[in-house]
Amino acid sequence: MILCRTALGKNYQLKSWNYSYNDEMPEGYDSLHVLGQQFPKTSITINGVAMPLCDFGNHSQNCYAPLQFSEYIVKDSTRILPQYVVIFQ
């Protein structure tokens, strides 16, 4: 697994998965935020970076979320900087 530092910029939030990876990014946005079924209720901030904790809540029933957790999609690879490689045994 590769953990990356990412400059999301202005993100466009999708509440349902009706988007193709080949579609153009809406004008004025740098990344997509696909809303998941669950979200972390609490987080801690260290050196300006918010890290989620393991207490999860569910989004409203009005939202169709095919993913369990939220996902960010960045199309411009220059906005992504690999930081760490994590190897599981």
mmCIF file of C-alpha atoms in Angstrom:
data_model
loop_
_atom_site.group_PDB
_atom_site.id
_atom_site.type_symbol
_atom_site.label_atom_id
_atom_site.label_comp_id
_atom_site.label_asym_id
_atom_site.label_seq_id
_atom_site.Cartn_x
_atom_site.Cartn_y
_atom_site.Cartn_z
ATOM 1 C CA MET A 1 0.000 0.000 0.000
ATOM 2 C CA ILE A 2 1.272 3.477 -0.822
ATOM 3 C CA LEU A 3 0.233 6.378 1.410
ATOM 4 C CA CYS A 4 0.272 9.710 -0.388
ATOM 5 C CA ARG A 5 0.167 13.381 0.471
ATOM 6 C CA THR A 6 -2.518 14.865 -1.753
ATOM 7 C CA ALA A 7 -3.485 18.430 -2.630
ATOM 8 C CA LEU A 8 -7.243 17.994 -3.103
ATOM 9 C CA GLY A 9 -7.911 21.636 -3.918
ATOM 10 C CA LYS A 10 -11.603 22.407 -4.382
ATOM 11 C CA ASN A 11 -13.543 19.141 -4.386
ATOM 12 C CA TYR A 12 -16.897 18.332 -5.968
ATOM 13 C CA GLN A 13 -19.055 16.127 -3.727
ATOM 14 C CA LEU A 14 -21.019 13.275 -5.310
ATOM 15 C CA LYS A 15 -23.869 11.860 -3.219
ATOM 16 C CA SER A 16 -24.562 9.053 -5.682
ATOM 17 C CA TRP A 17 -22.337 7.125 -8.052
ATOM 18 C CA ASN A 18 -23.553 8.384 -11.430
ATOM 19 C CA TYR A 19 -20.110 9.436 -12.608
ATOM 20 C CA SER A 20 -17.702 7.748 -15.004
ATOM 21 C CA TYR A 21 -13.946 8.013 -14.488
ATOM 22 C CA ASN A 22 -13.784 9.164 -18.121
ATOM 23 C CA ASP A 23 -16.134 12.116 -17.556
ATOM 24 C CA GLU A 24 -14.628 15.580 -17.377
ATOM 25 C CA MET A 25 -14.224 17.170 -13.957
ATOM 26 C CA PRO A 26 -16.853 19.902 -13.423
ATOM 27 C CA GLU A 27 -15.452 23.364 -14.210
ATOM 28 C CA GLY A 28 -13.598 24.952 -11.294
ATOM 29 C CA TYR A 29 -13.020 21.724 -9.303
ATOM 30 C CA ASP A 30 -9.759 19.857 -8.690
ATOM 31 C CA SER A 31 -11.018 16.563 -7.215
ATOM 32 C CA LEU A 32 -14.125 14.454 -6.618
ATOM 33 C CA HIS A 33 -15.394 13.399 -3.198
ATOM 34 C CA VAL A 34 -17.610 10.299 -3.471
ATOM 35 C CA LEU A 35 -19.692 10.126 -0.307
ATOM 36 C CA GLY A 36 -19.601 6.752 1.481
ATOM 37 C CA GLN A 37 -22.231 5.103 3.689
ATOM 38 C CA GLN A 38 -20.238 5.759 6.868
ATOM 39 C CA PHE A 39 -18.086 8.608 8.124
ATOM 40 C CA PRO A 40 -15.832 9.090 11.166
ATOM 41 C CA LYS A 41 -17.690 11.114 13.826
ATOM 42 C CA THR A 42 -14.564 12.381 15.532
ATOM 43 C CA SER A 43 -10.996 13.212 14.602
ATOM 44 C CA ILE A 44 -7.820 14.611 16.098
ATOM 45 C CA THR A 45 -5.648 17.252 14.490
ATOM 46 C CA ILE A 46 -1.856 16.941 14.571
ATOM 47 C CA ASN A 47 0.321 19.514 12.791
ATOM 48 C CA GLY A 48 -2.710 20.800 10.882
ATOM 49 C CA VAL A 49 -3.719 17.345 9.608
ATOM 50 C CA ALA A 50 -7.087 15.914 10.732
ATOM 51 C CA MET A 51 -6.944 12.162 11.362
ATOM 52 C CA PRO A 52 -10.261 10.296 11.789
ATOM 53 C CA LEU A 53 -10.902 8.147 14.844
ATOM 54 C CA CYS A 54 -12.799 4.840 14.841
ATOM 55 C CA ASP A 55 -16.233 6.076 15.973
ATOM 56 C CA PHE A 56 -18.409 5.913 12.824
ATOM 57 C CA GLY A 57 -21.781 7.416 11.929
ATOM 58 C CA ASN A 58 -24.074 6.759 8.957
ATOM 59 C CA HIS A 59 -25.137 9.317 6.354
ATOM 60 C CA SER A 60 -28.844 10.033 5.958
ATOM 61 C CA GLN A 61 -31.124 7.619 4.138
ATOM 62 C CA ASN A 62 -31.572 10.257 1.385
ATOM 63 C CA CYS A 63 -28.071 9.514 0.142
ATOM 64 C CA TYR A 64 -27.337 6.498 -2.078
ATOM 65 C CA ALA A 65 -23.743 5.607 -1.303
ATOM 66 C CA PRO A 66 -22.421 2.429 -2.962
ATOM 67 C CA LEU A 67 -19.101 2.657 -1.102
ATOM 68 C CA GLN A 68 -18.712 1.862 2.597
ATOM 69 C CA PHE A 69 -16.368 4.818 3.174
ATOM 70 C CA SER A 70 -15.808 8.062 1.282
ATOM 71 C CA GLU A 71 -13.321 8.173 -1.565
ATOM 72 C CA TYR A 72 -11.440 11.067 -3.137
ATOM 73 C CA ILE A 73 -10.537 11.001 -6.833
ATOM 74 C CA VAL A 74 -7.770 13.291 -8.078
ATOM 75 C CA LYS A 75 -7.289 13.333 -11.853
ATOM 76 C CA ASP A 76 -4.140 15.493 -11.981
ATOM 77 C CA SER A 77 -1.236 13.273 -10.882
ATOM 78 C CA THR A 78 0.935 16.323 -10.130
ATOM 79 C CA ARG A 79 -1.321 16.897 -7.067
ATOM 80 C CA ILE A 80 -0.238 13.535 -5.546
ATOM 81 C CA LEU A 81 3.055 12.918 -3.731
ATOM 82 C CA PRO A 82 3.824 9.352 -2.521
ATOM 83 C CA GLN A 83 5.089 9.467 1.079
ATOM 84 C CA TYR A 84 5.222 5.948 2.536
ATOM 85 C CA VAL A 85 5.120 2.318 1.445
ATOM 86 C CA VAL A 86 3.320 0.017 3.893
ATOM 87 C CA ILE A 87 3.996 -3.717 3.574
ATOM 88 C CA PHE A 88 1.657 -6.214 5.268
ATOM 89 C CA GLN A 89 2.766 -9.743 6.082
#
